[in-house]
XYZ file of C-alpha atoms in Angstrom:
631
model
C -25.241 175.444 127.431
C -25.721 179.047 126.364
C -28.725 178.128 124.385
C -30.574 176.043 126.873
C -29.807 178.835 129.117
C -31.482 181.195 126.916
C -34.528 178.762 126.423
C -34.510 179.059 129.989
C -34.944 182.527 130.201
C -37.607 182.696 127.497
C -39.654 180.282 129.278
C -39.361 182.676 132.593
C -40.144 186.181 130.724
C -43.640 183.960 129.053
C -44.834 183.094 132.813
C -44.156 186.495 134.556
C -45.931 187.674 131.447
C -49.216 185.857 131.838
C -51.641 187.890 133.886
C -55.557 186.171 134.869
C -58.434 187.994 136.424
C -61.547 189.078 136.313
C -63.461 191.187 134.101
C -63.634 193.520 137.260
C -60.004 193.327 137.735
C -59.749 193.870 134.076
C -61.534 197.169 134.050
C -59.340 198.556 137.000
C -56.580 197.947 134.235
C -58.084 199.965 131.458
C -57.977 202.602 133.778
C -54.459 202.021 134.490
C -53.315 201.161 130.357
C -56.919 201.933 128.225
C -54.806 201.752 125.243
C -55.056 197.240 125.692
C -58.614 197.877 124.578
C -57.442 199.233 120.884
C -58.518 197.512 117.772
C -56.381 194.940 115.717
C -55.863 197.605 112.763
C -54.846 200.115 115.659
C -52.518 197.920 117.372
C -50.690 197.292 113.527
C -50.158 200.676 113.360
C -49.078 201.215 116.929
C -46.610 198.158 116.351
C -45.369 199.585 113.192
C -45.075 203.180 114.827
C -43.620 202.370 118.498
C -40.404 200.795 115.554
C -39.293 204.010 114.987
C -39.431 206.206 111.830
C -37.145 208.390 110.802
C -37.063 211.153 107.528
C -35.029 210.992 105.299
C -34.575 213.347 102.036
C -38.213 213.821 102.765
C -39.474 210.419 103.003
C -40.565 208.529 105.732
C -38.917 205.407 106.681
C -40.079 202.729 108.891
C -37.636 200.826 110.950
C -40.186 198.137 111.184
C -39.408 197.028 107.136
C -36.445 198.904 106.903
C -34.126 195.470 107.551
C -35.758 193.296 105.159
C -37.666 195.463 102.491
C -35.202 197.675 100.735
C -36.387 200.379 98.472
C -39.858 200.182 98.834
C -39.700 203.423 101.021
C -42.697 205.066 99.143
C -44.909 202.570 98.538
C -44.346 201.509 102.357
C -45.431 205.063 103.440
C -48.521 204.805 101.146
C -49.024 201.597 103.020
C -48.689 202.725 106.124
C -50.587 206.736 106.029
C -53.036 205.412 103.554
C -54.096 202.550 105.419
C -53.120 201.315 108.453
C -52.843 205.123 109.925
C -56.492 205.877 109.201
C -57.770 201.939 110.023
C -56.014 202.727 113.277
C -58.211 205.843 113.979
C -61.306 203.690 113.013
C -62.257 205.570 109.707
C -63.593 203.454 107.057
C -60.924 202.158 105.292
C -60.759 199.708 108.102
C -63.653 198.116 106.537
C -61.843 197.274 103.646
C -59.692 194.455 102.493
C -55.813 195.550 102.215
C -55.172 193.927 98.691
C -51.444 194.098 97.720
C -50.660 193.822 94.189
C -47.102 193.371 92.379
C -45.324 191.553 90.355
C -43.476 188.284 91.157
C -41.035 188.417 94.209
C -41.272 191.920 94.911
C -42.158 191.448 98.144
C -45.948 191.282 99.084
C -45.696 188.083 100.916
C -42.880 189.295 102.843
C -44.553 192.250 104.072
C -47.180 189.643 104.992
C -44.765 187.572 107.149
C -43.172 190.831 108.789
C -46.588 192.395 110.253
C -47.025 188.217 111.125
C -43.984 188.078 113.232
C -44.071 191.495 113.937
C -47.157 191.120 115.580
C -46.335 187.986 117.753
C -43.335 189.935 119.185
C -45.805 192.964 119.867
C -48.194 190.850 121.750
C -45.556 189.863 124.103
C -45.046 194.114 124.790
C -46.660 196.254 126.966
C -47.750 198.571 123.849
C -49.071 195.254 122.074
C -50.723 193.404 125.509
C -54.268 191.417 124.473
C -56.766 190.468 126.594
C -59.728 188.505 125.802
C -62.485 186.042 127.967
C -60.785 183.221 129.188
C -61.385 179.811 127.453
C -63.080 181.548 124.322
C -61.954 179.606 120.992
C -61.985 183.258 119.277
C -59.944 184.711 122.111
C -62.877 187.329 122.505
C -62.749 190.985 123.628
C -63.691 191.327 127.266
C -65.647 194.147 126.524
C -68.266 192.569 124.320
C -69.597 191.771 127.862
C -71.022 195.068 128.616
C -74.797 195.331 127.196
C -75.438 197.479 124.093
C -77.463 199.914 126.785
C -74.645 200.508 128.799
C -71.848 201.456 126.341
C -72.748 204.949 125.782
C -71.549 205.297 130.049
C -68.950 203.055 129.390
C -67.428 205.277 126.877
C -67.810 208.543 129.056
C -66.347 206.968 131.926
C -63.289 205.039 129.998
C -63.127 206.946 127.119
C -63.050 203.525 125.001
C -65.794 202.458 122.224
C -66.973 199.082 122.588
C -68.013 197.308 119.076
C -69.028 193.837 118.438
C -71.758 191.573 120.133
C -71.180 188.740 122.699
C -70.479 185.506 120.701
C -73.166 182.910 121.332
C -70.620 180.766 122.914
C -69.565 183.358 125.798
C -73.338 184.116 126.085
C -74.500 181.046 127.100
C -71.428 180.326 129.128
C -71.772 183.763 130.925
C -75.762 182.378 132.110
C -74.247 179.014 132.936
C -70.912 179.289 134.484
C -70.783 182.823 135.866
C -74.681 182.885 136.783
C -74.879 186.133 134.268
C -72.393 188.013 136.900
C -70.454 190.167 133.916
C -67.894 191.336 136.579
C -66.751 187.609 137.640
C -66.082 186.219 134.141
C -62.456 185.482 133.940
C -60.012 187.368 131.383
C -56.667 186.073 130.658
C -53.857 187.559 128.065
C -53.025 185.906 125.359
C -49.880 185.929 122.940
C -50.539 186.153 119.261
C -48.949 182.900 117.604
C -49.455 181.361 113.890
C -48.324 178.213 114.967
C -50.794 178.305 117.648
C -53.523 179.673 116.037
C -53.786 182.171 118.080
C -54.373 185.659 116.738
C -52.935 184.853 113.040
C -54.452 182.844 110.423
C -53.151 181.803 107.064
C -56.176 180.487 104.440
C -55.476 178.844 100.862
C -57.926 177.769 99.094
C -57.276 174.445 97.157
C -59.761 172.255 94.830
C -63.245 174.305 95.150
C -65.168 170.846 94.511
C -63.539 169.129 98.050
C -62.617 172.777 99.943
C -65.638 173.665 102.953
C -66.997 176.835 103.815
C -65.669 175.635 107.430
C -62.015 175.896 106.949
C -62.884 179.986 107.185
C -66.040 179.639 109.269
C -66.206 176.483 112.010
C -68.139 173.613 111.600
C -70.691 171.716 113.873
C -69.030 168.905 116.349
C -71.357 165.826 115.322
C -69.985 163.454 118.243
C -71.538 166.040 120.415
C -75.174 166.654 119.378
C -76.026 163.386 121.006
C -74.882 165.004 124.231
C -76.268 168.912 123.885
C -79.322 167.560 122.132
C -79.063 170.528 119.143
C -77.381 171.735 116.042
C -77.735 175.308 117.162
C -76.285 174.650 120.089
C -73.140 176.763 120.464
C -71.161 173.979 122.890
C -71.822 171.401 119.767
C -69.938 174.094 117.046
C -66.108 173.588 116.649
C -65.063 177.665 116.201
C -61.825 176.852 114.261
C -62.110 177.919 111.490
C -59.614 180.593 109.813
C -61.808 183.763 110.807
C -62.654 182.768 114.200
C -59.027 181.645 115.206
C -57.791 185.298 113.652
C -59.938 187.306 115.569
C -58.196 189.679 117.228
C -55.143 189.839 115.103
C -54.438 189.289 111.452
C -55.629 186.255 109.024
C -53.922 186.384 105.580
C -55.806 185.086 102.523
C -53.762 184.039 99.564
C -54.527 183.547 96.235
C -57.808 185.386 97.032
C -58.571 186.335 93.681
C -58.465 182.475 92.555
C -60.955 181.556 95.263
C -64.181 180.387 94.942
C -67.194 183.158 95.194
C -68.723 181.447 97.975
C -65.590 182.085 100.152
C -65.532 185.420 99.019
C -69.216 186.422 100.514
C -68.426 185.744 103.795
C -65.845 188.575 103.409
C -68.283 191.221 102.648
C -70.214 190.886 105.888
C -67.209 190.889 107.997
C -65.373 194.024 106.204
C -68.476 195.832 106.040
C -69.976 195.252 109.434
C -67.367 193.261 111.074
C -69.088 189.985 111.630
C -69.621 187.195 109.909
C -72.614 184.099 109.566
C -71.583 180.726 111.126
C -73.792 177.652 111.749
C -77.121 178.319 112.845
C -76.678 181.399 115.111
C -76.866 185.154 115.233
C -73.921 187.230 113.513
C -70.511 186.618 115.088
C -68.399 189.758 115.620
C -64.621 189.389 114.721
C -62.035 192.215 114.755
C -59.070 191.241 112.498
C -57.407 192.587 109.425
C -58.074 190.666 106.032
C -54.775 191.075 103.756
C -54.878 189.503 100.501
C -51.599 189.359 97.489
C -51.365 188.977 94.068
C -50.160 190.130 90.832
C -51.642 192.672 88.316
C -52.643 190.289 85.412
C -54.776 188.471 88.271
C -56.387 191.947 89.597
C -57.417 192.842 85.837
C -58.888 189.965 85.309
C -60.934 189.973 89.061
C -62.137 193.739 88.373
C -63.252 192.609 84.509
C -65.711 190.499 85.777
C -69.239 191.965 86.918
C -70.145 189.645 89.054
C -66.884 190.715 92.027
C -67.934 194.297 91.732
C -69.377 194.136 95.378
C -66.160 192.954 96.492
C -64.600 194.549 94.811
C -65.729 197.854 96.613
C -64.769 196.827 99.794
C -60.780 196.086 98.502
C -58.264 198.713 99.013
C -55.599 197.901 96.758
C -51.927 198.639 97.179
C -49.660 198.520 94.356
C -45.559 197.259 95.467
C -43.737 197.382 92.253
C -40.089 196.463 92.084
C -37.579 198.213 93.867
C -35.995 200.717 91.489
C -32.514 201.922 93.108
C -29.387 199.966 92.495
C -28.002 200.487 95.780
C -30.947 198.800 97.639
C -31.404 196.399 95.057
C -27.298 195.386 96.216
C -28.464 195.122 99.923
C -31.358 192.782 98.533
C -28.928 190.340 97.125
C -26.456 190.162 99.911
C -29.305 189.623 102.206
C -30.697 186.517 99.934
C -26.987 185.155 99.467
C -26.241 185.917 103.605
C -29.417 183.273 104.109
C -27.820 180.717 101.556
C -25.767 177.688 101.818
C -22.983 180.233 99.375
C -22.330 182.635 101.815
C -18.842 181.590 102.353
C -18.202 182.734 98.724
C -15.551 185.172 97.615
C -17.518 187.941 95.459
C -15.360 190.540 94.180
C -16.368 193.940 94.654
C -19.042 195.450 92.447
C -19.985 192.069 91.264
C -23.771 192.390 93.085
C -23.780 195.680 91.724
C -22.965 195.534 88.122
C -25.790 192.703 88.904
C -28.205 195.469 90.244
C -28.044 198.176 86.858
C -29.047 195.434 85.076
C -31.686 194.346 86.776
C -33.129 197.940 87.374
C -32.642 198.569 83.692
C -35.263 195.890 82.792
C -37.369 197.738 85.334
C -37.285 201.377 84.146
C -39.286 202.591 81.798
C -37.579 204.932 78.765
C -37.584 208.340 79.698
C -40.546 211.055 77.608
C -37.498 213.556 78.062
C -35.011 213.528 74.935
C -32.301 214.840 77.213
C -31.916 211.793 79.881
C -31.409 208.431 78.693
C -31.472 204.877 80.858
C -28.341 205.443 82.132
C -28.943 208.692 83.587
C -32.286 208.017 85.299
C -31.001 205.230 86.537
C -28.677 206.960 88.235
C -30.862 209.662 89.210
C -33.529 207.076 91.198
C -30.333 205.783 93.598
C -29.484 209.712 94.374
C -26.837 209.841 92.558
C -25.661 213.523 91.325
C -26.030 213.985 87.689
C -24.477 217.229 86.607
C -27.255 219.414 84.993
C -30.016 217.666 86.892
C -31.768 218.321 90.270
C -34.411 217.062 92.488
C -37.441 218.328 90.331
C -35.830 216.061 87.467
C -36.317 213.665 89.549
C -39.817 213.956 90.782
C -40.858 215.017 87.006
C -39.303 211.096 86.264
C -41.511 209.583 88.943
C -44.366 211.483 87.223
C -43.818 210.089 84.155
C -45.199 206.856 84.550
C -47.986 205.526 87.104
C -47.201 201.626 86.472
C -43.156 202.031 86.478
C -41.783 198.977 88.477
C -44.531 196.781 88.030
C -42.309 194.499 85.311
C -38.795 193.869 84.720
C -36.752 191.102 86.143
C -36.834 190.078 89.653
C -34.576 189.445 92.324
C -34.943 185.339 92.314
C -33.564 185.104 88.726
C -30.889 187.337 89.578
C -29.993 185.000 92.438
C -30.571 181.475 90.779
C -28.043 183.218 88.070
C -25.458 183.986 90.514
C -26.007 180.630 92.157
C -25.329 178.912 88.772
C -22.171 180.845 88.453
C -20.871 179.736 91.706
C -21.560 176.003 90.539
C -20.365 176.233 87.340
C -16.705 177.950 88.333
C -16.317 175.463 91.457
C -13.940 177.747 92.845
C -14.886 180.309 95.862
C -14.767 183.340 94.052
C -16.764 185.181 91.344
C -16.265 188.217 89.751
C -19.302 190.399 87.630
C -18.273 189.127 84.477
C -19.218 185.609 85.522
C -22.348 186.372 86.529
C -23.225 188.669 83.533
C -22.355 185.659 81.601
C -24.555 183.482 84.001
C -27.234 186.313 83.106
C -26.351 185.871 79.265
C -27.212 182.237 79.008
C -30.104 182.285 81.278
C -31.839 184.600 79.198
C -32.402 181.856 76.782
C -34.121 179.221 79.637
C -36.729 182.423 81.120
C -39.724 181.167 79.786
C -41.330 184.647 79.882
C -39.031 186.227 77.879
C -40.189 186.912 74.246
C -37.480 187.510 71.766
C -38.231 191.367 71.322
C -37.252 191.049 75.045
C -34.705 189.316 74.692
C -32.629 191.781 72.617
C -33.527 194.411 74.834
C -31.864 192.643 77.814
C -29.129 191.875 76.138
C -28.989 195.217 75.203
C -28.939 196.239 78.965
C -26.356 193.586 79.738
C -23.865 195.107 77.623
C -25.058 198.550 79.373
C -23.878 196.667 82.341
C -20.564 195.778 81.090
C -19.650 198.874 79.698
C -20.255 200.620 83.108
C -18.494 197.417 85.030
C -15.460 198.446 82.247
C -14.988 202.171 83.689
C -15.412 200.472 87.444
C -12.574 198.083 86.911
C -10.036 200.794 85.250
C -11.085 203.113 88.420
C -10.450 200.235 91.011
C -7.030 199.555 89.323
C -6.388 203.315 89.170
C -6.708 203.676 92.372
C -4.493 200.605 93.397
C -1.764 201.291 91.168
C -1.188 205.195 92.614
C 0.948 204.859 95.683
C -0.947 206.770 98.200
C -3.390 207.458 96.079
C -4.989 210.183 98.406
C -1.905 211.762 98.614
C -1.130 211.963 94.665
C -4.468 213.548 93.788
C -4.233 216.317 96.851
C -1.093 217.094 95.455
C -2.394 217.112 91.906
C -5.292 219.239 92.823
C -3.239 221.532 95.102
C -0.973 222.356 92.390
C -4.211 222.790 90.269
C -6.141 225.388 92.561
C -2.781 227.571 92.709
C -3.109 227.797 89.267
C -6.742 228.759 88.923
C -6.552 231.026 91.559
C -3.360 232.554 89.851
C -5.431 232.618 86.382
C -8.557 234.252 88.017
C -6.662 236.815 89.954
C -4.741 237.582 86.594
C -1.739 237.349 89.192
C 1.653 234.854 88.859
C 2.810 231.995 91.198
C 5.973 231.801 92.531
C 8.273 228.978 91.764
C 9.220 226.808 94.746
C 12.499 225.616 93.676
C 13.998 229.077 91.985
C 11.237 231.829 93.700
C 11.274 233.619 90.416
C 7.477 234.838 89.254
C 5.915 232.550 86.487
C 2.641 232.475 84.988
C 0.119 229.971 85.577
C 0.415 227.109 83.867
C -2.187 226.403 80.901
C -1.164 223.158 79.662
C -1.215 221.799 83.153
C -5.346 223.205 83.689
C -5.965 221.773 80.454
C -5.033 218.464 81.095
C -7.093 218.179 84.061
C -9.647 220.113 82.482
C -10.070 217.592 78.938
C -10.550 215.065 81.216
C -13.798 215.885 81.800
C -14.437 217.420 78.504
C -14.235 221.008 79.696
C -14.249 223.207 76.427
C -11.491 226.148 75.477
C -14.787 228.315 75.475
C -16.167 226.973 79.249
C -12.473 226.777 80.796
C -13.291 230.504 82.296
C -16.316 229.710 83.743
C -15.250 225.888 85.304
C -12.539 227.720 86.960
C -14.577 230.653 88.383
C -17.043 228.093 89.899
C -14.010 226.264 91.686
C -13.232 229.948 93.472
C -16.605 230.696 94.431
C -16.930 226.927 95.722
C -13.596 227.527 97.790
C -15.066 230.726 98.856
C -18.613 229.789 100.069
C -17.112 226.383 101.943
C -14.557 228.939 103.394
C -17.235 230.980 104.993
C -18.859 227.386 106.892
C -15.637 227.094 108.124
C -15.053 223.659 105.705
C -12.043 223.091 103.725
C -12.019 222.107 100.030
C -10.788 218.987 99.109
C -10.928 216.988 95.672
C -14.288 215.392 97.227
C -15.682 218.796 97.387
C -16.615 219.217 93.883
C -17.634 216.116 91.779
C -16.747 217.084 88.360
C -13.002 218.558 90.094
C -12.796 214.840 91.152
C -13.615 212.486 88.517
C -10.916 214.716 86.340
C -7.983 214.493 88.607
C -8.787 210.703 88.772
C -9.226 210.449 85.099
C -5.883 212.562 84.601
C -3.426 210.771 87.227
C -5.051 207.389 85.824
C -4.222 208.813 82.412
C -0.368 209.227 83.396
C -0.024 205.744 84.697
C -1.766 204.190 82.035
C 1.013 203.455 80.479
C 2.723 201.749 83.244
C -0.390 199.623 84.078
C -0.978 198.516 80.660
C 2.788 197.287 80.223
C 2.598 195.907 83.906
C -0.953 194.062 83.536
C -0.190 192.310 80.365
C 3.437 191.381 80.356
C 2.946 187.956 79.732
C 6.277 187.061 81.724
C 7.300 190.116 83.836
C 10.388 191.316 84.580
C 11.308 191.463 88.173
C 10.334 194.637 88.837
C 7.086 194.572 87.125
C 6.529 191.771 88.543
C 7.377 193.417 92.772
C 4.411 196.543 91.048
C 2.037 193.760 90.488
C 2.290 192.025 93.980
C 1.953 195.602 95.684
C -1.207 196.263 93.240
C -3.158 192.901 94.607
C -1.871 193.602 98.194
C -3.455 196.941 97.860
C -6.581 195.161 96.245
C -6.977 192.731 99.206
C -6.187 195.079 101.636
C -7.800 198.108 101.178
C -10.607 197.245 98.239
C -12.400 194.179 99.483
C -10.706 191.572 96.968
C -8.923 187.815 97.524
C -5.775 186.885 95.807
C -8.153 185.236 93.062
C -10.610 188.268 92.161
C -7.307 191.059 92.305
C -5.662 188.949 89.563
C -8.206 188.696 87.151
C -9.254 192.209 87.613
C -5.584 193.282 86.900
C -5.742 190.779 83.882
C -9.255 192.103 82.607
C -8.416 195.946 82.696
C -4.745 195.398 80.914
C -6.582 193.776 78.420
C -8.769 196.652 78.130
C -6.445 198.723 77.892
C -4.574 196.980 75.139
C -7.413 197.114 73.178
């Protein structure tokens, strides 16, 4: 009952919604709200805008994408300043097609769909409201109806421009039905809808030899030429075509580029001047946005040719590569497996992501700096700190190359991979070294993949595993220290007493006895080796903890092992180091004793509990790092 209640409601908000008048009563309006009267590309931007953006490390995000398009932040700002912000203040690049150009599944056609839907739900908003004449098949702006020679008041007095000629349609029915009385022809508001056709077109061309000009353009109504005695008669021309039933709104071409020319020429006029030819009658003003996809080897092969360089002019093209951060490229799979018929699968914990560095290794591009590798970059794009590297490293990366993201492996294989996995197990749970396998073996069935290639992502998959390796012996780490916060404030506690002792050139007093005793080396070193602090660099490292104590000290903060990075991977690395021992006797004990036996039962409670694993995933992890550690 909830649901039909909610249909209900929906049904209820659409009528109080619905507003009729006249054009009279639809000026007093524009007084009240001028901004109804804006301009398809305007109202894109508004919708896209009135979402909400936010900054963050000093790029723009749009809240509009920001659920479905994950780390496309800069080329959606490029989008959105370069294009759709100027279109919206009516400078030229609104006379150009919005071409967007990427590789396969990297999201152009979902950008498409988003500004789609986006824009039905917009219409149905104050911001978004649309108005046009009532009973006009191109849901026409009310304001063609004011004459040319009047405009220039019109625009003092409302402070709106007014482009675009009457259709022939509304001209003759504006003599006819309204007895040329402008202020009594009647304006309703309409709701955007692809469904519809109202607002939003979709065109695809198919076989040139049996597609017509009037899928895009109308055609004439023969059954009625009998009865209105003309071809040129606009009451005896169908207007449903693709760029009359867009008007207003948005009309998406695909495959543009593999369209036929004389489909093409009719998008000239209407970019350029913003009508288009139809039948036999004057120019036909439309106000819509023309946004075309496609994929770089298409684009070279467009531009190549001679004959699209008039077009080609009038295209503003807008490159979405792959995303290139492993963390959003994680958020990208869960989203594609949340929409699947697998989402009640187990996946163990850093399964997607070990998933991800692969996938955004194929993607990078090998650094022109000796002194970062893959690796490093890779983690430099997803903000990761890299000790020795800053943000200007960063930027100098994205510098590097003007065409990075524009190959590599996309998201879909990824997915069918992990799918296959899932299958092929039959149980519900997978862990990353199923689906690297899965990866493995489907290397061999990508029919794009040369064997140069090949090598080179197998290459990366083995990157992949090594870093999955150093995950797994963390994860159990972690597990297998009882209170595992508590054992590494102690550890690092005990630590900073010491360094402060050694920097002060002072002693420490022993807890148990209260006798004076020097700090203790051995113990520094240990912690310090870890992380491959030298004999010569010891000084220094331990100077830099002090003046990191000291400057957090002055905020008011407190240090902690998460304070300093380098401080924290060590004490991990060295309490890990202790128990390694233990875990590697406990994890591969092929029949353990009973008290081995109670450790490993608290290890995959801990697992479950607190690290995101089932009963499943825990005991192959624990089974997968003892036998690393036995090798």
């Amino acid at each position: 009952m909830d649901i039909l209640k909610k249909i209900e409601q929906y049904r209820s908000h659409e009528a109080r919604l619905k507003w009729e008048g006249t054009f009279a009563d639809y000026l007093k309006l524009l007084k009240e709200k001028p901004w109804v009267a804006q301009s398809a590309h305007s109202r894109i931007y508004n919708m896209i805008r009135d979402a909400g953006v936010e900054e963050v490390n000093g790029q723009k995000v749009y809240r509009f994408f920001s659920h479905e398009m994950f780390g496309l932040e800069e080329a959606l700002e490029k989008l959105v300043e370069e294009y759709f912000h100027p279109a919206a203040k009516r400078l030229d690049v609104r006379k150009r097609i919005l071409l967007l150009m990427g590789p396969v599944s990297g999201g152009k056609s979902t950008i498409v769909t988003m500004l789609k839907r986006g824009l039905e739900a917009y219409s149905r908003t104050d911001g978004g409201a649309v108005y046009a004449i009532k009973g006009c098949p191109m849901h026409e702006d009310p304001l063609h109806l004011i004459p040319q020679h009047l405009r220039e008041d019109f625009y003092k007095e409302y402070g709106i421009r007014v482009e675009g000629s009457l259709s022939p349609l509304n001209s003759m029915r504006l003599e006819e039905d309204y007895g040329g009385r402008i202020e009594d022809v009647l304006v309703e508001r309409i709701f955007f809808s692809e469904d519809k056709r109202v607002g939003i077109g979709t065109f695809s061309p198919s076989d040139p030899k049996s597609q017509d000009i009037a899928d895009l353009t109308g055609s004439i109504d023969f059954s009625t030429i009998a009865e209105y005695g003309s071809e040129s008669d606009p009451r005896a021309y169908r207007f449903d075509g693709e760029l009359n039933k867009a008007n207003r709104g948005l009309m998406e071409f695909q495959e543009m580029l593999k369209c036929d020319e004389k489909f093409l020429w009719h998008l000239l006029s209407l970019t350029q001047e913003g009508n288009f030819k139809a039948g036999r009658f004057a120019l036909i003003s439309a106000d819509e946005l023309i946004i075309a996809h496609t994929n770089e080897t298409e684009y070279r092969s467009f531009i190549s040719n001679k004959k699209n360089e008039a077009l080609h002019s009038r295209i503003i093209v807008m490159p979405v590569p792959y995303n290139l951060k492993v963390s959003q490229e994680e958020r990208i799979y869960e989203k594609m497996i949340r929409e699947s018929d697998v989402a009640d699968v187990h996946i163990a914990p850093h399964t997607l992501r070990v998933a991800a560095m692969f996938t955004i290794l194929t993607r990078l591009k090998e650094p022109k700096r000796g002194d970062i590798d893959l690796l490093k970059k890779m983690r430099l794009y997803d903000g990761e700190n890299v000790e020795g590297y800053n943000s200007s490293d960063l930027n100098e990366l994205k510098k590097e190359y003007q065409d990075e993201g524009m190959s590599g492996i996309d998201p879909r294989y990824v997915i069918n991979r992990i799918s296959s996995a899932i299958i092929r197990k039959n149980i519900p749970s997978i862990n990353a070294l199923d689906v690297l396998r899965s990866l493995k073996e489907g290397l061999d069935q990508h029919p794009s993949i040369t064997n140069e290639l090949r090598e080179k992502y197998l290459n990366f998959i083995s990157l992949a595993r090594k870093e999955y390796d150093e995950l797994a012996k963390k994860e159990v780490q972690k597990a297998f220290v009882y209170s595992y916060e508590e054992s590494a404030k102690t550890l690092m506690d005990n630590y900073l007493d010491n360094v402060e002792a050694f920097c002060n050139k002072s002693k420490l007093r022993d807890p148990l006895t209260g006798e004076e005793i020097n700090p203790d080396e051995k113990l520094m070193r240990s912690i310090e080796e870890q992380i491959g602090i030298s004999e010569n660099a010891k000084k220094a490292f331990r100077e830099e903890i002090l003046i990191r104590i000291s400057a957090l000290a002055r905020k008011g903060k407190r240090f902690d092992y998460r304070s300093h990075a380098r401080l924290r991977e060590a004490i991990q690395k060295k309490l890990f180091a202790d128990l390694k021992d233990v875990v590697k006797i406990t994890t591969s004990a092929k029949t353990p004793d009973e008290q081995q036996l109670k450790k490993i039962n608290e290890v995959v409670a801990r697992l479950i509990d607190e690290h995101g694993y089932n009963s499943t995933s825990a005991n192959e992890l624990l089974r997968y790092v003892g036998s690393l550690l036995n090798r």
